[in-house]
Tab-separated table of C-alpha atoms in Angstrom:
chain	number	residue	atom	x	y	z
A	95	MET	CA	-2.007	-15.589	-12.148
A	96	PRO	CA	-1.624	-16.990	-8.605
A	97	GLU	CA	1.857	-17.147	-7.151
A	98	PRO	CA	3.206	-20.650	-7.951
A	99	VAL	CA	3.534	-23.069	-5.042
A	100	GLN	CA	7.052	-24.440	-4.991
A	101	LEU	CA	8.656	-27.172	-2.971
A	102	PRO	CA	10.778	-25.990	-0.033
A	103	PRO	CA	14.307	-25.187	-1.181
A	104	VAL	CA	17.163	-27.427	-0.165
A	105	VAL	CA	18.971	-25.683	2.681
A	106	SER	CA	22.721	-25.954	2.390
A	107	PRO	CA	25.093	-25.501	5.362
A	108	GLU	CA	26.204	-22.190	3.877
A	109	SER	CA	22.627	-20.848	3.779
A	110	VAL	CA	21.831	-21.766	7.395
A	111	ALA	CA	23.805	-18.756	8.612
A	112	ARG	CA	21.550	-16.511	6.556
A	113	CYS	CA	18.316	-17.804	8.123
A	114	ILE	CA	16.312	-15.341	10.215
A	115	PRO	CA	14.889	-16.751	13.460
A	116	ASN	CA	11.167	-16.047	13.969
A	117	LEU	CA	10.937	-14.709	10.442
A	118	ARG	CA	7.123	-14.555	10.622
A	119	TRP	CA	7.374	-11.711	13.156
A	120	TRP	CA	9.668	-9.771	10.833
A	121	ILE	CA	6.953	-10.202	8.206
A	122	GLY	CA	4.452	-8.971	10.800
A	123	GLY	CA	6.673	-5.955	11.413
A	124	LEU	CA	6.606	-5.076	7.715
A	125	LEU	CA	2.820	-5.309	7.672
A	126	PHE	CA	2.754	-3.002	10.705
A	127	ALA	CA	5.054	-0.517	8.941
A	128	SER	CA	2.852	-0.560	5.839
A	129	THR	CA	-0.199	0.330	7.938
A	130	VAL	CA	1.690	3.135	9.722
A	131	ILE	CA	2.680	4.693	6.391
A	132	ASN	CA	-0.823	4.143	5.018
A	133	TYR	CA	-2.318	6.109	7.904
A	134	ILE	CA	0.232	8.910	7.838
A	135	ASP	CA	-0.607	9.514	4.186
A	136	ARG	CA	-4.364	9.499	4.731
A	137	GLN	CA	-4.206	11.578	7.957
A	138	THR	CA	-2.382	14.440	6.261
A	139	LEU	CA	-5.593	16.025	4.950
A	140	ALA	CA	-7.433	15.579	8.280
A	141	LEU	CA	-4.648	17.374	10.150
A	142	LEU	CA	-4.405	20.184	7.641
A	143	ALA	CA	-8.189	20.532	7.308
A	144	PRO	CA	-8.617	23.319	9.930
A	145	TYR	CA	-6.144	25.447	7.943
A	146	LEU	CA	-7.163	24.421	4.415
A	147	LYS	CA	-10.814	25.116	5.294
A	148	ILE	CA	-9.853	28.724	5.936
A	149	ASP	CA	-7.603	29.016	2.866
A	150	TYR	CA	-10.154	27.481	0.484
A	151	HIS	CA	-13.389	28.532	2.278
A	152	TRP	CA	-14.676	24.964	2.768
A	153	THR	CA	-17.711	24.204	4.915
A	154	ASN	CA	-17.907	21.024	6.999
A	155	SER	CA	-20.064	19.555	4.231
A	156	ASP	CA	-17.328	20.387	1.681
A	157	TYR	CA	-14.769	18.655	3.870
A	158	ALA	CA	-17.111	15.665	4.303
A	159	ASN	CA	-17.374	15.378	0.515
A	160	LEU	CA	-13.576	15.298	0.218
A	161	LEU	CA	-13.480	12.469	2.727
A	162	ILE	CA	-16.286	10.706	0.881
A	163	SER	CA	-14.337	10.847	-2.392
A	164	PHE	CA	-11.633	8.808	-0.637
A	165	ARG	CA	-14.208	6.462	0.894
A	166	ILE	CA	-15.977	5.724	-2.401
A	167	ALA	CA	-12.735	4.576	-3.987
A	168	TYR	CA	-11.644	2.802	-0.816
A	169	SER	CA	-14.962	0.971	-0.482
A	170	ILE	CA	-15.061	-0.304	-4.044
A	171	GLY	CA	-11.329	-0.962	-4.018
A	172	GLN	CA	-11.413	-3.224	-0.943
A	173	THR	CA	-13.590	-5.819	-2.658
A	174	VAL	CA	-11.809	-5.508	-6.017
A	175	CYS	CA	-8.331	-5.524	-4.473
A	176	GLY	CA	-9.214	-8.392	-2.143
A	177	ARG	CA	-10.035	-10.647	-5.093
A	178	PHE	CA	-7.040	-9.252	-7.026
A	179	ILE	CA	-4.637	-10.155	-4.195
A	180	ASP	CA	-6.147	-13.652	-3.924
A	181	ARG	CA	-5.267	-14.049	-7.609
A	182	VAL	CA	-1.849	-12.389	-7.976
A	183	GLY	CA	-0.488	-13.097	-4.505
A	184	THR	CA	0.322	-11.057	-1.431
A	185	ARG	CA	3.833	-9.968	-2.402
A	186	ARG	CA	2.909	-8.537	-5.778
A	187	GLY	CA	-0.454	-7.126	-4.698
A	188	LEU	CA	0.862	-5.110	-1.738
A	189	SER	CA	3.852	-3.912	-3.772
A	190	LEU	CA	1.556	-2.373	-6.374
A	191	SER	CA	-0.671	-0.880	-3.687
A	192	VAL	CA	2.080	0.923	-1.775
A	193	PHE	CA	3.744	2.170	-4.954
A	194	TRP	CA	0.434	3.614	-6.181
A	195	TYR	CA	-0.632	5.417	-3.028
A	196	SER	CA	2.844	6.807	-2.318
A	197	ILE	CA	2.893	8.450	-5.736
A	198	VAL	CA	-0.607	9.850	-5.232
A	199	ALA	CA	0.167	11.126	-1.716
A	200	MET	CA	3.080	13.152	-3.071
A	201	ALA	CA	1.096	14.370	-6.086
A	202	THR	CA	-1.589	15.846	-3.785
A	203	SER	CA	0.824	18.745	-3.277
A	204	LEU	CA	-0.198	19.838	-6.790
A	205	ALA	CA	-3.865	20.326	-5.791
A	206	SER	CA	-5.260	23.815	-6.324
A	207	GLY	CA	-8.853	23.647	-5.109
A	208	PHE	CA	-11.794	21.529	-4.011
A	209	TYR	CA	-12.110	19.386	-7.141
A	210	SER	CA	-8.411	18.617	-7.494
A	211	PHE	CA	-8.207	17.706	-3.808
A	212	GLY	CA	-11.221	15.438	-4.347
A	213	ALA	CA	-9.576	13.741	-7.349
A	214	PHE	CA	-6.354	13.060	-5.454
A	215	ARG	CA	-8.275	11.723	-2.439
A	216	PHE	CA	-10.161	9.365	-4.751
A	217	LEU	CA	-6.929	8.054	-6.256
A	218	LEU	CA	-5.405	7.685	-2.786
A	219	GLY	CA	-8.387	5.567	-1.750
A	220	VAL	CA	-7.865	3.286	-4.757
A	221	GLY	CA	-4.269	2.581	-3.746
A	222	GLU	CA	-4.752	2.286	0.008
A	223	SER	CA	-7.714	-0.091	-0.239
A	224	ALA	CA	-5.476	-3.154	-0.681
A	225	ASN	CA	-3.673	-2.809	2.648
A	226	TRP	CA	-6.094	-4.664	4.939
A	227	PRO	CA	-7.048	-7.518	2.553
A	228	GLY	CA	-3.359	-7.987	1.733
A	229	ALA	CA	-2.193	-7.900	5.341
A	230	THR	CA	-4.968	-10.276	6.425
A	231	LYS	CA	-3.958	-12.728	3.713
A	232	ALA	CA	-0.291	-12.448	4.696
A	233	VAL	CA	-1.217	-13.291	8.297
A	234	SER	CA	-3.143	-16.366	7.111
A	235	GLU	CA	-0.073	-17.460	5.108
A	236	TRP	CA	2.499	-16.941	7.855
A	237	PHE	CA	0.839	-17.464	11.255
A	238	PRO	CA	-0.888	-20.394	13.008
A	239	LYS	CA	-4.343	-19.655	14.408
A	240	ARG	CA	-3.131	-19.248	17.991
A	241	GLU	CA	-0.941	-16.331	16.826
A	242	ARG	CA	-3.219	-14.751	14.226
A	243	GLY	CA	-4.959	-12.509	16.739
A	244	LEU	CA	-1.660	-11.040	17.918
A	245	ALA	CA	-0.275	-10.789	14.386
A	246	THR	CA	-3.434	-9.006	13.256
A	247	ALA	CA	-3.215	-6.715	16.275
A	248	LEU	CA	0.360	-5.913	15.271
A	249	PHE	CA	-0.452	-4.747	11.761
A	250	ASP	CA	-3.775	-3.151	12.761
A	251	SER	CA	-2.003	-1.179	15.502
A	252	GLY	CA	-0.177	0.599	12.715
A	253	SER	CA	-3.344	2.632	12.153
A	254	SER	CA	-3.200	4.116	15.642
A	255	ILE	CA	0.581	4.531	15.592
A	256	GLY	CA	0.355	6.202	12.183
A	257	GLY	CA	-2.413	8.437	13.512
A	258	ALA	CA	-0.310	9.304	16.565
A	259	VAL	CA	2.868	10.018	14.594
A	260	ALA	CA	1.145	11.987	11.845
A	261	PRO	CA	0.389	15.173	13.855
A	262	PHE	CA	4.026	15.597	14.833
A	263	LEU	CA	5.337	14.876	11.346
A	264	VAL	CA	2.699	16.624	9.235
A	265	LEU	CA	2.049	19.701	11.382
A	266	THR	CA	5.760	20.247	12.041
A	267	ILE	CA	6.346	20.310	8.288
A	268	TYR	CA	3.283	22.523	7.767
A	269	PHE	CA	4.260	25.156	10.333
A	270	ARG	CA	7.783	25.313	8.916
A	271	TRP	CA	7.320	24.954	5.151
A	272	GLY	CA	3.592	25.026	4.335
A	273	TRP	CA	0.984	22.469	3.324
A	274	ARG	CA	2.453	21.294	0.010
A	275	PRO	CA	5.668	19.809	1.519
A	276	ALA	CA	3.451	18.273	4.230
A	277	PHE	CA	2.053	15.973	1.529
A	278	VAL	CA	5.330	15.302	-0.294
A	279	LEU	CA	7.698	14.308	2.519
A	280	PRO	CA	5.506	11.652	4.199
A	281	GLY	CA	4.793	10.170	0.754
A	282	LEU	CA	8.465	9.226	0.401
A	283	LEU	CA	8.204	6.701	3.249
A	284	GLY	CA	6.387	4.195	1.039
A	285	PHE	CA	9.385	3.752	-1.243
A	286	ILE	CA	11.620	2.820	1.693
A	287	TRP	CA	9.056	0.210	2.713
A	288	LEU	CA	8.844	-1.165	-0.831
A	289	TYR	CA	12.575	-1.919	-0.870
A	290	ALA	CA	12.352	-3.916	2.371
A	291	TRP	CA	9.156	-5.718	1.335
A	292	ARG	CA	10.474	-6.877	-2.022
A	293	ARG	CA	13.583	-8.278	-0.384
A	294	LEU	CA	11.921	-10.002	2.563
A	295	TYR	CA	8.466	-11.298	1.614
A	296	HIS	CA	8.006	-14.731	0.047
A	297	LEU	CA	5.645	-17.577	0.910
A	298	PRO	CA	6.901	-19.781	3.780
A	299	ALA	CA	7.252	-22.855	1.550
A	300	GLN	CA	9.748	-21.121	-0.723
A	301	HIS	CA	11.383	-18.492	1.505
A	302	PRO	CA	15.206	-18.702	1.274
A	303	ARG	CA	15.798	-17.309	4.789
A	304	ILE	CA	13.298	-19.211	6.919
A	305	THR	CA	14.545	-21.841	9.363
A	306	SER	CA	13.412	-25.406	8.733
A	307	THR	CA	11.755	-25.514	12.179
A	308	GLU	CA	9.654	-22.438	11.514
A	309	ARG	CA	8.719	-23.603	8.012
A	310	GLU	CA	7.550	-26.964	9.317
A	311	MET	CA	5.563	-25.311	12.122
A	312	ILE	CA	3.752	-22.964	9.722
A	313	LEU	CA	3.104	-25.501	6.966
A	314	ALA	CA	1.951	-28.203	9.402
A	315	GLU	CA	-1.149	-26.141	10.181
A	316	THR	CA	-1.786	-24.164	7.010
A	317	THR	CA	-1.307	-27.152	4.699
A	318	ALA	CA	-3.478	-29.411	6.841
A	319	VAL	CA	-6.302	-26.878	6.995
A	320	ASP	CA	-6.135	-25.312	3.542
A	321	GLY	CA	-4.697	-27.999	1.341
A	322	ALA	CA	-7.997	-29.419	0.123
A	323	ALA	CA	-9.891	-26.156	0.089
A	324	GLU	CA	-7.542	-23.582	-1.340
A	325	ARG	CA	-9.918	-22.959	-4.234
A	326	GLN	CA	-11.583	-19.582	-4.519
A	327	LEU	CA	-15.297	-19.593	-3.782
A	328	PRO	CA	-17.311	-17.371	-6.141
A	329	TRP	CA	-18.528	-14.079	-4.688
A	330	SER	CA	-22.120	-15.323	-4.966
A	331	SER	CA	-21.310	-18.362	-2.800
A	332	LEU	CA	-19.465	-16.294	-0.209
A	333	LEU	CA	-22.314	-13.801	0.083
A	334	ARG	CA	-24.795	-16.582	0.848
A	335	LEU	CA	-22.888	-17.520	4.010
A	336	PRO	CA	-23.860	-15.924	7.360
A	337	GLN	CA	-20.195	-16.037	8.392
A	338	THR	CA	-19.323	-13.700	5.513
A	339	TRP	CA	-21.960	-11.234	6.717
A	340	GLY	CA	-20.666	-11.564	10.267
A	341	ALA	CA	-17.227	-10.490	9.042
A	342	ILE	CA	-18.803	-7.639	7.075
A	343	VAL	CA	-20.895	-6.166	9.907
A	344	ALA	CA	-17.969	-6.495	12.332
A	345	LYS	CA	-16.214	-3.836	10.243
A	346	ALA	CA	-19.188	-1.956	8.812
A	347	LEU	CA	-20.572	-1.049	12.252
A	348	THR	CA	-17.269	-0.231	13.948
A	349	ASP	CA	-14.896	1.348	11.440
A	350	PRO	CA	-17.089	4.434	10.811
A	351	VAL	CA	-16.647	5.314	14.500
A	352	TRP	CA	-12.869	5.035	14.188
A	353	PHE	CA	-12.825	7.157	11.055
A	354	PHE	CA	-15.005	9.729	12.805
A	355	ILE	CA	-12.275	9.972	15.437
A	356	THR	CA	-9.346	10.012	12.995
A	357	ASP	CA	-10.849	12.398	10.431
A	358	TRP	CA	-13.084	14.598	12.589
A	359	PHE	CA	-11.467	14.718	16.022
A	360	PRO	CA	-9.504	17.932	15.303
A	361	ILE	CA	-12.706	19.607	14.055
A	362	TYR	CA	-14.678	18.203	16.996
A	363	LEU	CA	-12.162	19.725	19.417
A	364	GLY	CA	-12.457	23.016	17.563
A	365	ALA	CA	-16.245	22.893	17.997
A	366	LYS	CA	-15.608	22.396	21.724
A	367	GLY	CA	-13.364	25.494	21.718
A	368	VAL	CA	-10.029	23.628	21.911
A	369	PRO	CA	-7.316	24.974	19.532
A	370	LEU	CA	-4.945	22.417	17.980
A	371	LYS	CA	-1.774	24.430	18.367
A	372	GLY	CA	-0.272	23.723	21.751
A	373	ASN	CA	-2.553	20.716	22.333
A	374	LEU	CA	-1.132	18.089	19.970
A	375	ILE	CA	-0.854	15.629	22.858
A	376	VAL	CA	-4.667	15.608	23.049
A	377	VAL	CA	-4.906	14.358	19.447
A	378	TRP	CA	-2.176	11.812	20.159
A	379	ILE	CA	-3.602	10.087	23.267
A	380	PRO	CA	-6.662	8.350	21.712
A	381	PHE	CA	-4.429	6.859	19.018
A	382	ILE	CA	-2.029	5.415	21.578
A	383	ALA	CA	-4.996	4.050	23.545
A	384	ALA	CA	-6.210	2.365	20.346
A	385	ASP	CA	-2.763	0.882	19.816
A	386	LEU	CA	-2.857	-0.652	23.295
A	387	GLY	CA	-6.380	-1.900	22.590
A	388	ASN	CA	-5.191	-3.682	19.448
A	389	PHE	CA	-2.628	-5.660	21.393
A	390	PHE	CA	-5.020	-6.280	24.254
A	391	GLY	CA	-7.527	-7.807	21.823
A	392	GLY	CA	-4.916	-10.021	20.163
A	393	ILE	CA	-3.182	-11.123	23.361
A	394	ALA	CA	-6.393	-11.656	25.350
A	395	SER	CA	-8.071	-13.801	22.685
A	396	GLY	CA	-4.878	-15.842	22.250
A	397	HIS	CA	-4.650	-16.311	26.016
A	398	LEU	CA	-8.243	-17.538	26.170
A	399	ILE	CA	-7.538	-20.069	23.417
A	400	LYS	CA	-4.535	-21.377	25.362
A	401	ARG	CA	-6.783	-21.668	28.423
A	402	GLY	CA	-9.022	-24.064	26.475
A	403	TRP	CA	-11.677	-21.689	25.134
A	404	SER	CA	-12.931	-22.443	21.647
A	405	LEU	CA	-11.754	-20.099	18.915
A	406	GLY	CA	-15.255	-18.643	18.524
A	407	ALA	CA	-15.783	-18.038	22.238
A	408	ALA	CA	-12.383	-16.366	22.612
A	409	ARG	CA	-13.027	-14.031	19.701
A	410	LYS	CA	-16.601	-13.185	20.751
A	411	ALA	CA	-15.535	-12.320	24.310
A	412	LEU	CA	-13.475	-9.445	22.899
A	413	VAL	CA	-16.326	-8.406	20.602
A	414	VAL	CA	-18.601	-8.033	23.647
A	415	PHE	CA	-15.908	-6.072	25.492
A	416	GLY	CA	-15.577	-3.671	22.572
A	417	GLY	CA	-19.286	-3.300	21.919
A	418	PHE	CA	-19.952	-2.117	25.451
A	419	GLY	CA	-16.738	-0.092	25.800
A	420	VAL	CA	-17.235	2.207	22.790
A	421	MET	CA	-20.346	3.600	24.510
A	422	LEU	CA	-17.935	5.591	26.695
A	423	LEU	CA	-17.990	8.167	23.894
A	424	ILE	CA	-21.494	9.209	24.907
A	425	PRO	CA	-20.635	10.942	28.240
A	426	THR	CA	-18.322	13.380	26.390
A	427	ILE	CA	-21.410	15.399	25.423
A	428	LEU	CA	-21.874	16.299	29.092
A	429	THR	CA	-18.495	17.967	29.600
A	430	ALA	CA	-16.271	20.681	28.172
A	431	SER	CA	-13.254	19.507	30.172
A	432	LEU	CA	-10.386	18.740	27.821
A	433	ALA	CA	-8.935	16.156	30.216
A	434	THR	CA	-12.256	14.329	30.583
A	435	ILE	CA	-12.962	14.337	26.847
A	436	THR	CA	-9.479	12.995	26.152
A	437	LEU	CA	-9.818	10.248	28.786
A	438	LEU	CA	-13.215	9.072	27.543
A	439	PHE	CA	-12.109	9.088	23.900
A	440	ALA	CA	-9.004	7.123	24.900
A	441	LEU	CA	-11.018	4.472	26.762
A	442	ALA	CA	-13.499	4.216	23.892
A	443	THR	CA	-10.774	3.839	21.263
A	444	PHE	CA	-9.041	1.196	23.428
A	445	CYS	CA	-12.262	-0.833	23.437
A	446	TYR	CA	-12.916	-0.163	19.748
A	447	ALA	CA	-9.437	-1.408	18.839
A	448	ALA	CA	-9.923	-4.685	20.737
A	449	PHE	CA	-13.128	-5.217	18.713
A	450	SER	CA	-11.348	-4.143	15.513
A	451	THR	CA	-8.579	-6.704	15.983
A	452	ILE	CA	-11.168	-9.468	16.081
A	453	ALA	CA	-13.027	-7.971	13.103
A	454	ASN	CA	-9.813	-8.041	11.086
A	455	VAL	CA	-8.859	-11.592	12.057
A	456	LEU	CA	-12.309	-13.118	11.384
A	457	PRO	CA	-11.737	-13.668	7.620
A	458	SER	CA	-8.609	-15.742	8.328
A	459	ASP	CA	-10.386	-17.564	11.188
A	460	LEU	CA	-13.404	-18.443	9.075
A	461	PHE	CA	-12.129	-18.951	5.533
A	462	THR	CA	-9.364	-20.806	3.741
A	463	GLY	CA	-6.531	-19.157	1.840
A	464	GLY	CA	-8.287	-18.826	-1.512
A	465	SER	CA	-11.025	-16.630	-0.030
A	466	VAL	CA	-9.375	-14.768	2.874
A	467	ALA	CA	-8.524	-11.548	1.025
A	468	SER	CA	-11.878	-11.625	-0.808
A	469	VAL	CA	-13.887	-11.751	2.438
A	470	SER	CA	-11.588	-9.183	4.015
A	471	GLY	CA	-12.295	-6.993	0.994
A	472	PHE	CA	-16.046	-7.439	1.436
A	473	SER	CA	-15.775	-6.358	5.061
A	474	GLY	CA	-13.704	-3.341	4.051
A	475	THR	CA	-16.289	-2.375	1.458
A	476	GLY	CA	-19.012	-2.660	4.088
A	477	ALA	CA	-16.964	-0.431	6.381
A	478	GLY	CA	-16.452	2.035	3.563
A	479	ILE	CA	-20.158	2.257	2.739
A	480	GLY	CA	-20.949	2.764	6.414
A	481	THR	CA	-18.296	5.463	6.658
A	482	ILE	CA	-19.571	7.297	3.572
A	483	ILE	CA	-23.077	7.409	5.027
A	484	ALA	CA	-21.705	8.491	8.404
A	485	PHE	CA	-19.546	11.273	6.950
A	486	LYS	CA	-22.415	12.662	4.888
A	487	LEU	CA	-24.588	12.787	7.997
A	488	ILE	CA	-21.778	14.221	10.145
A	489	GLY	CA	-21.153	17.024	7.674
A	490	TYR	CA	-24.861	17.847	7.420
A	491	PHE	CA	-25.704	17.759	11.137
A	492	SER	CA	-22.539	19.514	12.309
A	493	ASP	CA	-23.197	22.377	9.875
A	494	ALA	CA	-26.895	22.494	10.806
A	495	ASN	CA	-26.099	22.665	14.524
A	496	GLN	CA	-23.244	25.176	14.406
A	497	ARG	CA	-25.218	27.646	16.527
A	498	MET	CA	-25.166	25.153	19.422
A	499	ALA	CA	-21.863	26.372	20.832
A	500	GLY	CA	-19.871	23.406	22.105
A	501	HIS	CA	-22.716	20.950	21.371
A	502	SER	CA	-22.918	20.780	17.558
A	503	PHE	CA	-21.585	17.191	17.604
A	504	ASP	CA	-23.719	15.843	20.489
A	505	LYS	CA	-26.158	13.740	18.430
A	506	ILE	CA	-23.312	12.474	16.289
A	507	VAL	CA	-21.329	11.293	19.315
A	508	ILE	CA	-24.361	9.499	20.803
A	509	VAL	CA	-24.899	7.534	17.581
A	510	ALA	CA	-21.164	6.786	17.361
A	511	GLY	CA	-21.309	5.216	20.804
A	512	LEU	CA	-24.345	3.024	20.024
A	513	VAL	CA	-23.599	1.673	16.539
A	514	PRO	CA	-20.733	-0.693	17.588
A	515	PHE	CA	-23.049	-2.186	20.223
A	516	LEU	CA	-25.443	-3.106	17.411
A	517	GLY	CA	-22.480	-4.551	15.513
A	518	MET	CA	-21.616	-6.677	18.554
A	519	LEU	CA	-25.113	-8.182	18.631
A	520	MET	CA	-25.021	-9.037	14.926
A	521	VAL	CA	-21.583	-10.676	15.137
A	522	LEU	CA	-22.784	-12.874	17.995
A	523	LEU	CA	-25.744	-13.916	15.838
A	524	LEU	CA	-23.971	-14.497	12.495
A	525	VAL	CA	-20.558	-15.925	13.364
A	526	ARG	CA	-21.257	-19.554	14.246
A	527	ASN	CA	-20.813	-23.082	12.950
A	528	THR	CA	-23.414	-24.001	10.313
A	529	ARG	CA	-24.002	-26.580	7.587
A	530	ALA	CA	-21.390	-24.719	5.518
A	531	THR	CA	-18.867	-25.607	8.232
A	532	GLN	CA	-19.700	-29.311	7.875
A	533	GLN	CA	-19.345	-29.004	4.092
A	534	GLY	CA	-15.849	-27.548	4.462
A	535	LEU	CA	-16.773	-24.165	2.969
A	536	VAL	CA	-16.051	-22.407	6.269
A	537	ARG	CA	-13.645	-23.272	9.043
A	538	SER	CA	-15.001	-24.456	12.365
A	539	ILE	CA	-15.030	-21.723	14.996
């Protein structure tokens, strides 16, 4: 059942002292922390892959299939969990998600071969699939539109921070104690987060520690916009709207490139002749660049809105920036210089992340509260399907081209640089005001 909407509580003089100024940004911080933990747990296998491939005699195609087992569950789960969170509420939905994937992350230490690793990766994908629909819905509940880009950038930046932290945490544990503790110890972080989340997250209208000024500011916009249209649109109605497909392709044609970097970058460096040990900083830099790109996308689009740009124009400007910028991956095929490869990957991930921030905020820009998580789930499913196809092709072509010393990933990198550009063109075409906007089914952009 949906979380009940309650009238704002009466604030007594004694409770004023317990109010938290700018509470929405504390909520944003929790969403950021959830994404960091989410990415640490999923990055563990990618970081250990060069060593587990040797121990278990996996080919690149075997490793791709392990990643695909995660992606299948993650793809289906995004749509299912998006609708589930729209029904049960953000607080309960994200609580169940983090509890589930933390348990599974720790249980992966019990894996004994290819099939058990595949089963645990599938179960991890089920649990982690709720993070983005849930966080997107939380942003729509707690932030006015002028701040949603920055709030989305905040939680989305957790993916790059988690990716940057993971090598130091996971590989340090691995080199000291082995691969099994490297799954268990990071998995414990989710339970710390759960304690904080259950204590802090409630809807603004009923939160006991929100100031009256902040509550009025949030509800003035969200109630005015969503009050008459909070109903859930059926999936069939949502999928007939071009705006829904704009949100889907924004993720489906960009996220596979990011997951190529997060899940294959260590193997790509190995194909280039770069050992991981002693070069952890190389793995770290593109993630930090992506983190900066997240905030650039959120801050820049918010700044353009304040300058008088329409919401749609401000968002699309960053989409164009990202679509062109990710093509900087392509020149890496021409060099074996570690510094040059690292710089170009960093610039490309910066541009990708600016695009990604807009892709993640589009569901809350375009749709009202009853459909935000559902559309976010659709876009995540689209991204998952695209990633599954990409990983299958990456595994096949990288194995087939292994004799091309230092160049086995060239064709893959060229495609990775071009696909987001295609995504940019489709977003510009699909995300616009239509008759559905006039009918109140979609917000004006």
